[in-house]
Coordinates of C-alpha atoms in Angstrom, one line a residue:
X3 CA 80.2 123.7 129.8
X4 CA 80.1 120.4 130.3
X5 CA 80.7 117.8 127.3
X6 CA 78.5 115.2 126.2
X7 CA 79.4 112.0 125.2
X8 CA 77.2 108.7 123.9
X9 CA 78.7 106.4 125.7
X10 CA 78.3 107.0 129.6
X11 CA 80.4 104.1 130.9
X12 CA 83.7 104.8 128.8
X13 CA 85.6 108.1 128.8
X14 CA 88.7 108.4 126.3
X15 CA 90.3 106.0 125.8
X16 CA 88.1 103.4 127.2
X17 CA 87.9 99.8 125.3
X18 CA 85.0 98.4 127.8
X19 CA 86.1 96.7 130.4
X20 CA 85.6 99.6 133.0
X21 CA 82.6 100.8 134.9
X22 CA 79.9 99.7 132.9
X23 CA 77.8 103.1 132.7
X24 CA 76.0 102.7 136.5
X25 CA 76.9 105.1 138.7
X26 CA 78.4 103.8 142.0
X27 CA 79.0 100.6 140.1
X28 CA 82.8 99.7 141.2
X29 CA 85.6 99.5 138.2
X30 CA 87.2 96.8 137.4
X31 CA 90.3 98.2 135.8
X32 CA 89.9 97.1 132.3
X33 CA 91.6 93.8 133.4
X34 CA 90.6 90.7 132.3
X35 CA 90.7 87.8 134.9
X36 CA 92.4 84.3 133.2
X37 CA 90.7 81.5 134.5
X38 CA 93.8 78.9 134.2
X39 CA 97.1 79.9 133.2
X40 CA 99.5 76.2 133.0
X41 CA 103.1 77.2 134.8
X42 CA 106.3 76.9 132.5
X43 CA 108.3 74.9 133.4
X44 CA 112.1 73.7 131.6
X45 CA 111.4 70.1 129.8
X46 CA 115.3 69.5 129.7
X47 CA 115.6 70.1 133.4
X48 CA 112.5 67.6 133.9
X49 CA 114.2 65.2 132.0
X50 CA 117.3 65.9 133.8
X51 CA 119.5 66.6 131.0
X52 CA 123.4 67.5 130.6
X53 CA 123.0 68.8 127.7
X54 CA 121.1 69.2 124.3
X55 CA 122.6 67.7 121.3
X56 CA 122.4 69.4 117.9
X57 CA 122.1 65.9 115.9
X58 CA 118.6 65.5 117.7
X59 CA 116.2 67.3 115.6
X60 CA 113.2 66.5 116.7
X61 CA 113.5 68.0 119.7
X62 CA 115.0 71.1 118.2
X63 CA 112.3 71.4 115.8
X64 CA 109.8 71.9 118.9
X65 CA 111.9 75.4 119.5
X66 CA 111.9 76.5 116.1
X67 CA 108.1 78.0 114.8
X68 CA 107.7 78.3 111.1
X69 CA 109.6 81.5 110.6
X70 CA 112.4 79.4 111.8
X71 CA 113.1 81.5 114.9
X72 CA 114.4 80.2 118.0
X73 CA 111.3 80.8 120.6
X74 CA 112.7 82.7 123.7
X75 CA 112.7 81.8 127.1
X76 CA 109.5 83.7 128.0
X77 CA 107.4 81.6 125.5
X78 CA 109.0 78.6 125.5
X79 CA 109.6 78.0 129.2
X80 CA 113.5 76.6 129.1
X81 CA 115.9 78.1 131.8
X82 CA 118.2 80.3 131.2
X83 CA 121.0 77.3 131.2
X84 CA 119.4 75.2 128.8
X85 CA 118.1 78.7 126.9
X86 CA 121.6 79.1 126.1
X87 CA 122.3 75.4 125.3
X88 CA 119.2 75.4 123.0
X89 CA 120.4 78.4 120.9
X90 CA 123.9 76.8 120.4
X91 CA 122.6 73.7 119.7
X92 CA 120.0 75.1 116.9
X93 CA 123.0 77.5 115.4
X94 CA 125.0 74.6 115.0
X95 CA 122.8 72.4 113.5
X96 CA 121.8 75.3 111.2
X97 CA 125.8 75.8 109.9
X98 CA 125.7 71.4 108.9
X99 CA 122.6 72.3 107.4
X100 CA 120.5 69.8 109.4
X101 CA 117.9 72.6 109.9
X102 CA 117.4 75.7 107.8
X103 CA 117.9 79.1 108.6
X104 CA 115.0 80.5 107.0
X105 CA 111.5 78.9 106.0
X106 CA 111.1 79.9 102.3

């Protein structure tokens, strides 16, 4: 018994990426290949900074996305020092209502 399918290069599961339907064709894994990724890297360290202040808004605004969530540190790119600086900075200026907590 053997079972039948209609596509010959995918088996369950399969989104298209693999072998392609020729037989002795190598697979690719189903990975795609990124042609340029840019590296993170921490703007405050760059800038060599002591620490972030929560009266500057404008560059807390850059760490807050519409939903008025503070961007983590794998999307953003900060360190973990200034990660941690960021946040205080940004729940500070939320409690003198210099920024909001919510975007209604």
């Amino acid at each position: 018994m053997g079972m039948m399918r209609d596509n010959p290069g995918g088996g369950y599961g399969s989104r298209g990426g693999g072998g392609g339907g020729r037989p002795g064709a190598p697979r690719t894994g189903g990975r795609r290949r990124f042609l340029f990724r840019r590296r993170k890297y921490c703007k405050f360290c760059e800038d060599k900074a002591r620490w972030i202040d929560y009266k500057d808004l404008r560059t807390l605004q850059n760490y807050i996305p519409e939903r008025a969530k503070i961007l983590p540190r794998r999307i953003s790119g900060t360190c973990a020092t200034h990660q941690r600086q960021l946040m205080q900075a940004i729940k500070r200026a939320r409690n003198l209502a210099l920024i909001p907590f919510t975007s209604d």
